PDB file of N, CA and C in Angstrom:
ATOM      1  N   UNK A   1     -92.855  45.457  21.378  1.00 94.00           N
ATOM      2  CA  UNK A   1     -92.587  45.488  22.803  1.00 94.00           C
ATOM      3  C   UNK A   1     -92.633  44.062  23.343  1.00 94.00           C
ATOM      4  N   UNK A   2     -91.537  43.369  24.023  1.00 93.00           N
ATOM      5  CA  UNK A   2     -91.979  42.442  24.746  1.00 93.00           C
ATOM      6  C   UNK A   2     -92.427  42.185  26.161  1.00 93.00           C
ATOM      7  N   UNK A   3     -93.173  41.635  25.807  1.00 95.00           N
ATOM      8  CA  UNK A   3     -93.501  41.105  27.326  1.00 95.00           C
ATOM      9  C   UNK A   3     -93.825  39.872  28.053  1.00 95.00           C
ATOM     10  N   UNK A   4     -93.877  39.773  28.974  1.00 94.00           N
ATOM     11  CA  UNK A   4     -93.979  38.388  30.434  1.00 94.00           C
ATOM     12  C   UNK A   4     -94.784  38.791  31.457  1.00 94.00           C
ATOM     13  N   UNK A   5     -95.050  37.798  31.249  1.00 95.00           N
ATOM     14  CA  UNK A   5     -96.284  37.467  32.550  1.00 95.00           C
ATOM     15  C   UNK A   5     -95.561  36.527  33.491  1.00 95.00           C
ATOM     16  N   UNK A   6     -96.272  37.083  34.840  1.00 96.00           N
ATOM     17  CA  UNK A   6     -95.400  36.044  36.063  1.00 96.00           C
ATOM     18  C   UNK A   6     -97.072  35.746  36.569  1.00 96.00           C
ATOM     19  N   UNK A   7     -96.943  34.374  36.830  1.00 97.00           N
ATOM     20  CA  UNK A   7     -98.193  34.057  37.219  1.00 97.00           C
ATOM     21  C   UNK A   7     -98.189  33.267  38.808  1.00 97.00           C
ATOM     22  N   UNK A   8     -98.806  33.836  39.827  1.00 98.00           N
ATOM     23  CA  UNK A   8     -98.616  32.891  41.323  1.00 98.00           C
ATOM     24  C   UNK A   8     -99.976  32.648  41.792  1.00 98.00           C
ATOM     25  N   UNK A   9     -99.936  31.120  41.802  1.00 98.00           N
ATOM     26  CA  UNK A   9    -100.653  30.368  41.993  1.00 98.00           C
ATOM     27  C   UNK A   9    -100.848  30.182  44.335  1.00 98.00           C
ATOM     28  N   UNK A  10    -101.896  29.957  44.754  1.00 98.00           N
ATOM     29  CA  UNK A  10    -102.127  29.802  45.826  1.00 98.00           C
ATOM     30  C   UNK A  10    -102.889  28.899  46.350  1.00 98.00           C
ATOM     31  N   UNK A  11    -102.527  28.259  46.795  1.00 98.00           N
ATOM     32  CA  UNK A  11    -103.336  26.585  47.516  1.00 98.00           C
ATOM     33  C   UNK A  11    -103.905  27.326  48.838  1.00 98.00           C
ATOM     34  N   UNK A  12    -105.006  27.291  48.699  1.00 98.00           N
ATOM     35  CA  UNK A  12    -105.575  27.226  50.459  1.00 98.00           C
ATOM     36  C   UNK A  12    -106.141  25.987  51.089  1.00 98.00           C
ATOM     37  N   UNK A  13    -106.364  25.922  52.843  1.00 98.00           N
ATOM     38  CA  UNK A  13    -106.502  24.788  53.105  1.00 98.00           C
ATOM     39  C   UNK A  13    -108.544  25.702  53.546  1.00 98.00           C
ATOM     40  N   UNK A  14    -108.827  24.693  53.929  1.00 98.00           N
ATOM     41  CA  UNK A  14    -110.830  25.091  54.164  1.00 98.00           C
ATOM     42  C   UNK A  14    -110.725  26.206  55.157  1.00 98.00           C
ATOM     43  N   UNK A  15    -109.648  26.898  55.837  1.00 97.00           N
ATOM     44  CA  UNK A  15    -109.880  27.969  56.475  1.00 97.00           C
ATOM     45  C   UNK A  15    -108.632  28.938  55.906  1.00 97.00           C
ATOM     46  N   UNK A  16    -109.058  28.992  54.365  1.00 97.00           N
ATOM     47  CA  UNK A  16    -108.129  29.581  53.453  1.00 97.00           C
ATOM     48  C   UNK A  16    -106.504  30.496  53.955  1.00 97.00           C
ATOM     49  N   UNK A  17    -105.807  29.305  54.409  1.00 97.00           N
ATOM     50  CA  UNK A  17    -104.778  29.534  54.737  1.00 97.00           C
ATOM     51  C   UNK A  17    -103.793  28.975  54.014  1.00 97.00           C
ATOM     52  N   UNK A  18    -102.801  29.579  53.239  1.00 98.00           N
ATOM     53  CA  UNK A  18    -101.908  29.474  52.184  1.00 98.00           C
ATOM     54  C   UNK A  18    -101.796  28.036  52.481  1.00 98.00           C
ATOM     55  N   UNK A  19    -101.814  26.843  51.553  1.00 98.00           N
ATOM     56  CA  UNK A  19    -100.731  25.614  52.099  1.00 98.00           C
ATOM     57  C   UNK A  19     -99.767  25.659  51.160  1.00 98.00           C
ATOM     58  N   UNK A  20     -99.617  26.249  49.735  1.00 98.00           N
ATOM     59  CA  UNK A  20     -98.615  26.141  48.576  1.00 98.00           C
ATOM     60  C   UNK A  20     -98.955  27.517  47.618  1.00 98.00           C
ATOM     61  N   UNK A  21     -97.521  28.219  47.888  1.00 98.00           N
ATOM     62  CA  UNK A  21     -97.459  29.056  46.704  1.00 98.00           C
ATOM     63  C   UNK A  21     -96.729  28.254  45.728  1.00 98.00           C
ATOM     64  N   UNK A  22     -97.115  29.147  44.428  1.00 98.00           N
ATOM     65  CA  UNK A  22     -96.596  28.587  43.053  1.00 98.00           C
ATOM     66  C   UNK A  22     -96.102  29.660  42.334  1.00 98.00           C
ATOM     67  N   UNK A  23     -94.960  29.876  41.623  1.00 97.00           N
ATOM     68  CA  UNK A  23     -95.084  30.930  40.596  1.00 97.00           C
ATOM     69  C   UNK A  23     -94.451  30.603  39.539  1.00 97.00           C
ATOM     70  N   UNK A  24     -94.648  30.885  38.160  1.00 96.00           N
ATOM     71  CA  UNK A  24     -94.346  30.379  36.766  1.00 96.00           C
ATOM     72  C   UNK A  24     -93.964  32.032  36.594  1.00 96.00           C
ATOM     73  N   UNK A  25     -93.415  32.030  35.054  1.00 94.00           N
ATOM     74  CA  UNK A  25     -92.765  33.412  34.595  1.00 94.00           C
ATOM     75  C   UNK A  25     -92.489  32.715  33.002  1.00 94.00           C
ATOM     76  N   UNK A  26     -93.138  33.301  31.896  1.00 93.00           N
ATOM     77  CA  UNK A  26     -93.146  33.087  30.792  1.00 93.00           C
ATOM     78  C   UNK A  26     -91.967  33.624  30.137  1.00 93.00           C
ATOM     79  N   UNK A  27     -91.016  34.570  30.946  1.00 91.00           N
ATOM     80  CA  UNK A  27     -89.630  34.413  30.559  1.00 91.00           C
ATOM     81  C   UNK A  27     -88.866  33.883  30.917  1.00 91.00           C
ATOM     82  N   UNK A  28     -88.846  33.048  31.591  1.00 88.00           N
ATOM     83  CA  UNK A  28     -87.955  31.686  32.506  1.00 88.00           C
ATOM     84  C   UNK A  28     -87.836  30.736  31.297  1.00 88.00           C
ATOM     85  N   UNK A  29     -86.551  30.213  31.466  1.00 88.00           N
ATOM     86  CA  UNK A  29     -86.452  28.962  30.622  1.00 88.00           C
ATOM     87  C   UNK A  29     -86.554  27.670  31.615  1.00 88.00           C
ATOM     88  N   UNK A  30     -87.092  28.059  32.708  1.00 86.00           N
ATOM     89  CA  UNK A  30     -87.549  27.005  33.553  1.00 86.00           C
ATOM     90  C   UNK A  30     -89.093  26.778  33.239  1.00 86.00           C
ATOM     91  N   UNK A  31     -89.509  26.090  32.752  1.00 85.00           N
ATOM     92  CA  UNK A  31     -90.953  25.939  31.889  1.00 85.00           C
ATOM     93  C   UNK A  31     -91.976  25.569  33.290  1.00 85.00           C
ATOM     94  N   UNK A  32     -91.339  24.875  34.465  1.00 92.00           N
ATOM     95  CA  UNK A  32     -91.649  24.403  35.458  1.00 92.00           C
ATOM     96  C   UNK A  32     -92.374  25.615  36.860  1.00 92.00           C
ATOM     97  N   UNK A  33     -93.355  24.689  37.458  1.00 96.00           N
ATOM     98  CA  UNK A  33     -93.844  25.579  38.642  1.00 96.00           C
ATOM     99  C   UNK A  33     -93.002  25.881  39.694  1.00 96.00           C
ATOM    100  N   UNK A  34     -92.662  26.939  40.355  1.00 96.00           N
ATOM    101  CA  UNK A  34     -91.464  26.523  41.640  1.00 96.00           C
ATOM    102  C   UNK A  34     -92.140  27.168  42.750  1.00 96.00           C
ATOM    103  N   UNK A  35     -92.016  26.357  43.617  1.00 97.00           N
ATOM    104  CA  UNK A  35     -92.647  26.595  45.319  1.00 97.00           C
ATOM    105  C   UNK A  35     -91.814  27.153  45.842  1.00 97.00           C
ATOM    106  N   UNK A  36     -92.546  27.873  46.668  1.00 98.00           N
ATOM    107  CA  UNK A  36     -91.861  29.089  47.558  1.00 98.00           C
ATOM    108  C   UNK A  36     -93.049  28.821  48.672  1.00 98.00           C
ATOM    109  N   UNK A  37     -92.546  29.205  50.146  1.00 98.00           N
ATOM    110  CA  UNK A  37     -93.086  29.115  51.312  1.00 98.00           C
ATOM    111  C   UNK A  37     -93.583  30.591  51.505  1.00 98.00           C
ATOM    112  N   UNK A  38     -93.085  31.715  51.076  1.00 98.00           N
ATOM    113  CA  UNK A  38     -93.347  33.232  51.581  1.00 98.00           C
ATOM    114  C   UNK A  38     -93.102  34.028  50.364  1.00 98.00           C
ATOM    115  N   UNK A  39     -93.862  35.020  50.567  1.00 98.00           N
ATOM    116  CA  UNK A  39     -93.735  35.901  49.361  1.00 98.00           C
ATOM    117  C   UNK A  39     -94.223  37.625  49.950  1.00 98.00           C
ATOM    118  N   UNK A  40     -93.440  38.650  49.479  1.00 98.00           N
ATOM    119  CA  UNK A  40     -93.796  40.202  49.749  1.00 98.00           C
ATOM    120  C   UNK A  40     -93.947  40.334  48.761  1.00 98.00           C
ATOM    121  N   UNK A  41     -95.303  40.864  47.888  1.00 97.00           N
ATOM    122  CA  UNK A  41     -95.378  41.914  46.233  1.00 97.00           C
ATOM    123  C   UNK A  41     -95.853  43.339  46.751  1.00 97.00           C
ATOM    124  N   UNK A  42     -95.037  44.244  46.342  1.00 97.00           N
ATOM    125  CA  UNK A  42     -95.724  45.357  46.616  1.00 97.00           C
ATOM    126  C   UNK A  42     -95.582  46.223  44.972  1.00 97.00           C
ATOM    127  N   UNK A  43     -96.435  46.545  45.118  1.00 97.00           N
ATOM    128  CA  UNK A  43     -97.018  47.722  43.664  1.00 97.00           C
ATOM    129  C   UNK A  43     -97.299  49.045  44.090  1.00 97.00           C
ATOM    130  N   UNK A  44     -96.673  49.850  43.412  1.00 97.00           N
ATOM    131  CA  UNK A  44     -97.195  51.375  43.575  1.00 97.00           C
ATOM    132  C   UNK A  44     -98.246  51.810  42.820  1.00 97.00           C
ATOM    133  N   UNK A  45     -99.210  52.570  43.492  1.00 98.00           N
ATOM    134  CA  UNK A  45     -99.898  53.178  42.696  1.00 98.00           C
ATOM    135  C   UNK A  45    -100.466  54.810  42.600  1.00 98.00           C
ATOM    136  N   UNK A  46     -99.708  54.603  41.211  1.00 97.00           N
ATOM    137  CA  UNK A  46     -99.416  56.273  41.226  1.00 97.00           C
ATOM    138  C   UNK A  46    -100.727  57.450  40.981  1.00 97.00           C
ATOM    139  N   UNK A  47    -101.670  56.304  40.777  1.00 97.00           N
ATOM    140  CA  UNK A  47    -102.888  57.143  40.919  1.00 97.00           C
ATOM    141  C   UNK A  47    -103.539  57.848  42.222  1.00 97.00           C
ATOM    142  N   UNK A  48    -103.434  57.033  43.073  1.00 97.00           N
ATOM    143  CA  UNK A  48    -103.537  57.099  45.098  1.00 97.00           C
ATOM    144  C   UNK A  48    -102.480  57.294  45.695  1.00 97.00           C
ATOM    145  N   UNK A  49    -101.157  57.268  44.957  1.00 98.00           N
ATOM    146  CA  UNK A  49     -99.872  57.465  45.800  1.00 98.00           C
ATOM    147  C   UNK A  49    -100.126  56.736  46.981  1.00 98.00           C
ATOM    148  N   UNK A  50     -99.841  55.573  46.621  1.00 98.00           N
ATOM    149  CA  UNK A  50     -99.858  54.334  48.020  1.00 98.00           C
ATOM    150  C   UNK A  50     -99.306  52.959  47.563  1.00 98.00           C
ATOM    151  N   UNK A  51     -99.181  52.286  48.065  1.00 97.00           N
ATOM    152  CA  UNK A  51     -98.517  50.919  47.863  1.00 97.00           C
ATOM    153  C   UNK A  51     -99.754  49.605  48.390  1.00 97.00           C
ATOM    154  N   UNK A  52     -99.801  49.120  47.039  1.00 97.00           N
ATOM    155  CA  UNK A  52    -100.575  47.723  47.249  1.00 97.00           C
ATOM    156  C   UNK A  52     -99.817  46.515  47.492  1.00 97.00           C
ATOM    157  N   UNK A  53    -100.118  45.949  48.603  1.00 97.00           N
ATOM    158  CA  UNK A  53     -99.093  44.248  49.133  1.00 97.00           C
ATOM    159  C   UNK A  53    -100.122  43.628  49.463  1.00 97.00           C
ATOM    160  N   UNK A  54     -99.234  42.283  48.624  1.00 97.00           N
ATOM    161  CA  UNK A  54     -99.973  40.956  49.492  1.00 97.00           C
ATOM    162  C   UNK A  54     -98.538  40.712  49.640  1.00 97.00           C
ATOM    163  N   UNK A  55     -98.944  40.320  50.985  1.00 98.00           N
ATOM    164  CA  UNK A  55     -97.783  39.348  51.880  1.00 98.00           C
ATOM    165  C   UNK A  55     -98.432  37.738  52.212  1.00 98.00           C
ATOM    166  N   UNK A  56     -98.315  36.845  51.587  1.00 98.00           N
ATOM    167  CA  UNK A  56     -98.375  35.571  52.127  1.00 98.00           C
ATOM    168  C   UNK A  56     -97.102  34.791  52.720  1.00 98.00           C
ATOM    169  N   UNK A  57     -97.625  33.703  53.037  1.00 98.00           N
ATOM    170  CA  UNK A  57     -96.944  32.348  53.906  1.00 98.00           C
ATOM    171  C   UNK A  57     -97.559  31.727  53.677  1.00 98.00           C
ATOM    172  N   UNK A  58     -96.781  30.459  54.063  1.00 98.00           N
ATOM    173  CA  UNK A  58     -97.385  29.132  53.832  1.00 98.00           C
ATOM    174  C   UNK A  58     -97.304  28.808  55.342  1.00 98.00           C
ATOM    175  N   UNK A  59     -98.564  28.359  55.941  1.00 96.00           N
ATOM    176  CA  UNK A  59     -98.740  27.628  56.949  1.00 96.00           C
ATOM    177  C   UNK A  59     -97.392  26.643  57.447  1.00 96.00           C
ATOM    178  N   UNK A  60     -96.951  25.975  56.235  1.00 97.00           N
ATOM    179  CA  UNK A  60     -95.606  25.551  57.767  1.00 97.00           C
ATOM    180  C   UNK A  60     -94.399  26.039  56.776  1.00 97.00           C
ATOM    181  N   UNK A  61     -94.052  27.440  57.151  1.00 98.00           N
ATOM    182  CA  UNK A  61     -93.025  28.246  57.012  1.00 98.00           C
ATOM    183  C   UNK A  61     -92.469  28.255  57.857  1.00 98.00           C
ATOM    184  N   UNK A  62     -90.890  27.802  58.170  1.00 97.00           N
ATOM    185  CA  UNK A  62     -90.426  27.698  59.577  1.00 97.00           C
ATOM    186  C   UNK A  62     -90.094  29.642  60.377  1.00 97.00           C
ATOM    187  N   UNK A  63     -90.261  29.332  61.382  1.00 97.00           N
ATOM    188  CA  UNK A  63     -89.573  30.761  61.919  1.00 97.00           C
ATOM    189  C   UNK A  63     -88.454  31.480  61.458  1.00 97.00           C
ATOM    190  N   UNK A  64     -87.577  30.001  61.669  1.00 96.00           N
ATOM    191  CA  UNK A  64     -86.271  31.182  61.593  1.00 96.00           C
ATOM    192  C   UNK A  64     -86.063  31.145  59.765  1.00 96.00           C
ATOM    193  N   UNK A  65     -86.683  30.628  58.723  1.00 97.00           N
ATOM    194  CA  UNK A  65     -86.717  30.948  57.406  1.00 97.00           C
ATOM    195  C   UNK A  65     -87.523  32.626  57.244  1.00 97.00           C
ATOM    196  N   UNK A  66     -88.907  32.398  58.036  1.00 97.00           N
ATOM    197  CA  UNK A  66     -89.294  33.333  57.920  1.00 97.00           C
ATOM    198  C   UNK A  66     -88.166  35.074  58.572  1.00 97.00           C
ATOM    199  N   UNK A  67     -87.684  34.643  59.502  1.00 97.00           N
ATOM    200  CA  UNK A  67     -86.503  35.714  60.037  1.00 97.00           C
ATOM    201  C   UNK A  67     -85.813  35.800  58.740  1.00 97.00           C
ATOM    202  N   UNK A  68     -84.820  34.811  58.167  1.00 97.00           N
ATOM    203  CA  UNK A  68     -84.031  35.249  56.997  1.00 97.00           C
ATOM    204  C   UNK A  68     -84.374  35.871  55.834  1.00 97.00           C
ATOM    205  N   UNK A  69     -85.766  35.238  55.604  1.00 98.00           N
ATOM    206  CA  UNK A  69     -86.644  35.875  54.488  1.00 98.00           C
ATOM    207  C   UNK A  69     -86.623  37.667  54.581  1.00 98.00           C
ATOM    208  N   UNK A  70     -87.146  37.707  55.818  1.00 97.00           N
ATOM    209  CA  UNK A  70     -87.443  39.173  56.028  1.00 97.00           C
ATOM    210  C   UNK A  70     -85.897  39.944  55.671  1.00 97.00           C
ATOM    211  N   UNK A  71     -85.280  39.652  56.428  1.00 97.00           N
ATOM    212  CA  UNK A  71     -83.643  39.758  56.303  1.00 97.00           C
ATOM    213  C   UNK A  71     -83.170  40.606  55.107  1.00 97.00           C
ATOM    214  N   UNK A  72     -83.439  39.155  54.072  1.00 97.00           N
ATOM    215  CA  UNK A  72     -82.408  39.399  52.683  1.00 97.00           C
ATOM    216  C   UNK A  72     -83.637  40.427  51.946  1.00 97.00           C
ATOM    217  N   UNK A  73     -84.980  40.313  52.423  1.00 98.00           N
ATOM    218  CA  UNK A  73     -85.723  41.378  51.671  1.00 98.00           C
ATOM    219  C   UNK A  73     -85.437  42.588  52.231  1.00 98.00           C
ATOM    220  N   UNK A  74     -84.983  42.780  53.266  1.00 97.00           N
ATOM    221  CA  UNK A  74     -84.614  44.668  53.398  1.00 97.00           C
ATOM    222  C   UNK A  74     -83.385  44.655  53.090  1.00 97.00           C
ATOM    223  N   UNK A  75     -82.627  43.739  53.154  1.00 97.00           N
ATOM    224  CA  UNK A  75     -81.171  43.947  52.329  1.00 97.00           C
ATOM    225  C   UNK A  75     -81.396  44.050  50.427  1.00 97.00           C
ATOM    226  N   UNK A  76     -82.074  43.781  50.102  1.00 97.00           N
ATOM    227  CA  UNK A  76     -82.527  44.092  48.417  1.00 97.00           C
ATOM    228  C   UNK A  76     -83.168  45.051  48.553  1.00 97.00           C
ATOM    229  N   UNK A  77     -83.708  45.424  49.430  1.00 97.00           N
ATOM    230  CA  UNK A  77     -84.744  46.861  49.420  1.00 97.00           C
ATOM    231  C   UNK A  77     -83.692  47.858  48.880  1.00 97.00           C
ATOM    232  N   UNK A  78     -82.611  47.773  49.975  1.00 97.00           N
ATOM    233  CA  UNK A  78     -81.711  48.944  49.866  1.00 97.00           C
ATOM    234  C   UNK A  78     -81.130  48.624  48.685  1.00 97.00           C
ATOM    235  N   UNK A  79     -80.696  47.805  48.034  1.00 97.00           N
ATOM    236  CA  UNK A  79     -80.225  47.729  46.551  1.00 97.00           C
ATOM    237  C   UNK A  79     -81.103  48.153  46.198  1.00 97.00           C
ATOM    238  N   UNK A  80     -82.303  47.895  45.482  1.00 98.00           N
ATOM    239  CA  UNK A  80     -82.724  48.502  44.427  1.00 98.00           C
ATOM    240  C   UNK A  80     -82.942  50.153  44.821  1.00 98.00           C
ATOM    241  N   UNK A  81     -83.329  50.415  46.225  1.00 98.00           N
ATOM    242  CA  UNK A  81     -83.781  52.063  46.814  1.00 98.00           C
ATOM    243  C   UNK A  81     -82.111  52.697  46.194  1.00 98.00           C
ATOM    244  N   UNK A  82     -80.979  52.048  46.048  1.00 98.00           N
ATOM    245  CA  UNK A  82     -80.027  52.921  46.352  1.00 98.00           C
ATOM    246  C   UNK A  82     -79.984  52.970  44.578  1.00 98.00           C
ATOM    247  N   UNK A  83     -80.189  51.667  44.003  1.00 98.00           N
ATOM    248  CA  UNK A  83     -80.185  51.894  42.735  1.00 98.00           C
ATOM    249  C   UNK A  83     -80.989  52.980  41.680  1.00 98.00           C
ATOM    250  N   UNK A  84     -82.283  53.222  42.782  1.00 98.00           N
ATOM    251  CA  UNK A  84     -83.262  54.028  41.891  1.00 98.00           C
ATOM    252  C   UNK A  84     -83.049  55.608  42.380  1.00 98.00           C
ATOM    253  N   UNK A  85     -82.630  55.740  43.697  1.00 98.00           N
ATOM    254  CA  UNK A  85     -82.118  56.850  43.660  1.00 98.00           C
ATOM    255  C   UNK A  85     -81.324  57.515  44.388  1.00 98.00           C
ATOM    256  N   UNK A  86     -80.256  56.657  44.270  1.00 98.00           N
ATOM    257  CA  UNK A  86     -78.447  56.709  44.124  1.00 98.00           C
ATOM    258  C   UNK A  86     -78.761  57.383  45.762  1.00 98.00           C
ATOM    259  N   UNK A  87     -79.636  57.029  46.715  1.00 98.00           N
ATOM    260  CA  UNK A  87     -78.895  57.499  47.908  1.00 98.00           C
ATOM    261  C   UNK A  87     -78.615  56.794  48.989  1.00 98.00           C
ATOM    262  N   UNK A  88     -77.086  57.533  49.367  1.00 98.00           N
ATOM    263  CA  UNK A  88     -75.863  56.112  49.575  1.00 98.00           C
ATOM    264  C   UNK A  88     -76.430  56.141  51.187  1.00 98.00           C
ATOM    265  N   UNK A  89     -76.355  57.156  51.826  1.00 97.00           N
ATOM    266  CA  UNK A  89     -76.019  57.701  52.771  1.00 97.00           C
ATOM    267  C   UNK A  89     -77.359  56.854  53.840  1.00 97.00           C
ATOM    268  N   UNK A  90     -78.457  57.056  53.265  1.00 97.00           N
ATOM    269  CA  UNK A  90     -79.710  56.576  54.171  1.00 97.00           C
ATOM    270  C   UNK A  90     -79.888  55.116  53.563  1.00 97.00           C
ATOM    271  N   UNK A  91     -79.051  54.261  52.707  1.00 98.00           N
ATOM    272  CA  UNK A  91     -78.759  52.941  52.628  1.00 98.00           C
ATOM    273  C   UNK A  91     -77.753  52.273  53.363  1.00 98.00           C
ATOM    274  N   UNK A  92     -76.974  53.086  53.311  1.00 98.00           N
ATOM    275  CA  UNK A  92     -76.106  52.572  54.766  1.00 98.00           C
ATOM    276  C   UNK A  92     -76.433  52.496  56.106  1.00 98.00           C
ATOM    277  N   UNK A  93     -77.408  53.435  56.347  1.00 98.00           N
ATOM    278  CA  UNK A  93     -78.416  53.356  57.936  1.00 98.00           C
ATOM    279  C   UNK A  93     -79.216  52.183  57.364  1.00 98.00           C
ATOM    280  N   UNK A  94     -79.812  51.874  55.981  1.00 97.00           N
ATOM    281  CA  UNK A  94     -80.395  50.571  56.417  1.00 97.00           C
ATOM    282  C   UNK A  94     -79.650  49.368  56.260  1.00 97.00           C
ATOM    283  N   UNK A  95     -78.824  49.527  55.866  1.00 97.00           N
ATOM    284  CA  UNK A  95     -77.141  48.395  56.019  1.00 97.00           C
ATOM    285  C   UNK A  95     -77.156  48.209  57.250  1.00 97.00           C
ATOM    286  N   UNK A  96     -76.869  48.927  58.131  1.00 97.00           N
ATOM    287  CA  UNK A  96     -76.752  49.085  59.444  1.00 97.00           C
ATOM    288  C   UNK A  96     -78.029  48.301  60.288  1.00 97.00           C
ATOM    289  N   UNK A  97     -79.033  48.636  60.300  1.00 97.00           N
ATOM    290  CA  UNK A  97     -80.620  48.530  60.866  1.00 97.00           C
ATOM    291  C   UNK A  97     -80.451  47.005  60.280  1.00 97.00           C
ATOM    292  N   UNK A  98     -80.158  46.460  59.329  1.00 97.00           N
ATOM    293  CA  UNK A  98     -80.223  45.052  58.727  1.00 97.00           C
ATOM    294  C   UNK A  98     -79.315  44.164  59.506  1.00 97.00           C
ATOM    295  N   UNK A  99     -78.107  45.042  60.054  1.00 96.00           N
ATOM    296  CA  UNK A  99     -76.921  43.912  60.610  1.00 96.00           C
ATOM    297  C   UNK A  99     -77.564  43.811  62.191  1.00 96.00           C
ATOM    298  N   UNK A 100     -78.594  44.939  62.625  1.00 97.00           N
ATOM    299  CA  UNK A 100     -79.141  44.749  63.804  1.00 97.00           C
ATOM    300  C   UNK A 100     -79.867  44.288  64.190  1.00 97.00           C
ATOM    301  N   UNK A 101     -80.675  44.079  63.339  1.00 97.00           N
ATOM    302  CA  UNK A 101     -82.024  42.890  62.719  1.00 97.00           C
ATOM    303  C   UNK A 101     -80.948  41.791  62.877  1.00 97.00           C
ATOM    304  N   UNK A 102     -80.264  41.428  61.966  1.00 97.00           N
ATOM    305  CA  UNK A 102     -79.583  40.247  61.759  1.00 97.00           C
ATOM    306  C   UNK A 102     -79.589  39.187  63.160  1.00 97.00           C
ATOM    307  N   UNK A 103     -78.233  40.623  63.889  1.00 96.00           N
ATOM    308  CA  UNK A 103     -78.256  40.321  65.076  1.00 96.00           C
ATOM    309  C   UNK A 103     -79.240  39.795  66.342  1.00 96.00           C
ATOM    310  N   UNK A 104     -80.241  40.845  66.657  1.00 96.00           N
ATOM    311  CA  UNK A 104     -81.120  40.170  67.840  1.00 96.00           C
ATOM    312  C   UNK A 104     -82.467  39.593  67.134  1.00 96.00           C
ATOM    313  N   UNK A 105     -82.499  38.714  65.318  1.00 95.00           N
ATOM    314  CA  UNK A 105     -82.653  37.222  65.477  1.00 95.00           C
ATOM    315  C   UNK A 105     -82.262  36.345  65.471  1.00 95.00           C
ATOM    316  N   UNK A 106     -80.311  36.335  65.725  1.00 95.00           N
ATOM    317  CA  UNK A 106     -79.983  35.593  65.907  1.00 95.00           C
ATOM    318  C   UNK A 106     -79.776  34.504  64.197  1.00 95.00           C
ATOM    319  N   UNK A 107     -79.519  35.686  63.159  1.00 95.00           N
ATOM    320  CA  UNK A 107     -79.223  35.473  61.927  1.00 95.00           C
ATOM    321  C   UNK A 107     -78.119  35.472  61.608  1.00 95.00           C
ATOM    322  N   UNK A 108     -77.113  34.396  61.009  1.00 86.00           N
ATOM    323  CA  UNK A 108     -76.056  34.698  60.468  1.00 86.00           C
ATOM    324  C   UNK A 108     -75.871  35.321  59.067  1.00 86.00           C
ATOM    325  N   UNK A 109     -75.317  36.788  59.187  1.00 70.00           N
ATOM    326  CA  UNK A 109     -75.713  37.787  57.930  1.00 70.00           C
ATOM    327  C   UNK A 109     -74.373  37.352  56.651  1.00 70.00           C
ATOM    328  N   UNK A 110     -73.596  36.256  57.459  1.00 62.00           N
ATOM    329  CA  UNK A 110     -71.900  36.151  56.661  1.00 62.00           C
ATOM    330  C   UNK A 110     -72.288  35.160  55.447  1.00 62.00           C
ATOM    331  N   UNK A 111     -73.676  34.543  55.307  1.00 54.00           N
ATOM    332  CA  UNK A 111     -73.721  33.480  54.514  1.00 54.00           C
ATOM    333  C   UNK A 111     -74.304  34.070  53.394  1.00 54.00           C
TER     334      UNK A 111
END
C-alpha cells in the first residue's frame, strides 16, 4: 500500500496568532516548504458522525484574498460533492449561491 504524509507546519506570534502556514507532502516532487496565508481541513468522523476543522489565517491575509479564497473553496466543494454523489441538480443551486457570493463581494468569478 502506498502512502503520504502531508505535513502543515504553523508559526504563531506571542498571542498565538498564525504568522506562517507551511505545508510539505511526501508525494510532491516539490521537496520544498510552500506558504499559504489560509487554509480550511475538514475530516469526517464516522465514529460521531460530525466533521472536524481547523480553519486558519495568517494575520496579514488580505480581505479581498480572503473573499476569493472562500469563493473557489465552495466552488470545489461542489466538484468534489457532485463527484461523490453525482448530484447535479443541488450543485447547480450551489453554482448559483457561488455566482451570488461572487457578486455582492465584489469578486470577479471570469478569472
Amino acid at each position: 500500500m502506498k502512502k503520504a504524509e502531508i505535513k502543515i507546519t504553523v508559526e504563531l506570534d506571542e498571542k498565538n496568532v498564525p504568522e506562517n502556514l507551511l505545508w510539505e507532502s511526501t508525494d510532491s516532487q516539490n521537496t520544498d516548504k510552500v506558504a499559504a496565508k489560509a487554509m480550511i481541513l475538514a475530516l469526517w468522523d464516522h465514529n460521531y458522525k460530525n466533521s472536524m476543522r481547523i480553519d486558519l489565517w495568517t494575520k496579514d491575509m488580505p480581505v479581498d484574498e480572503m473573499k476569493r479564497f472562500f469563493y473557489e473553496t465552495l466552488q470545489t466543494m461542489g466538484d468534489t460533492f457532485l463527484r461523490a454523489t453525482g448530484e447535479e441538480n443541488i450543485v447547480e443551486d450551489l453554482r448559483d449561491y457561488c455566482a451570488h457570493f461572487a457578486e455582492k463581494m465584489g469578486i470577479d468569478n471570469q478569472s
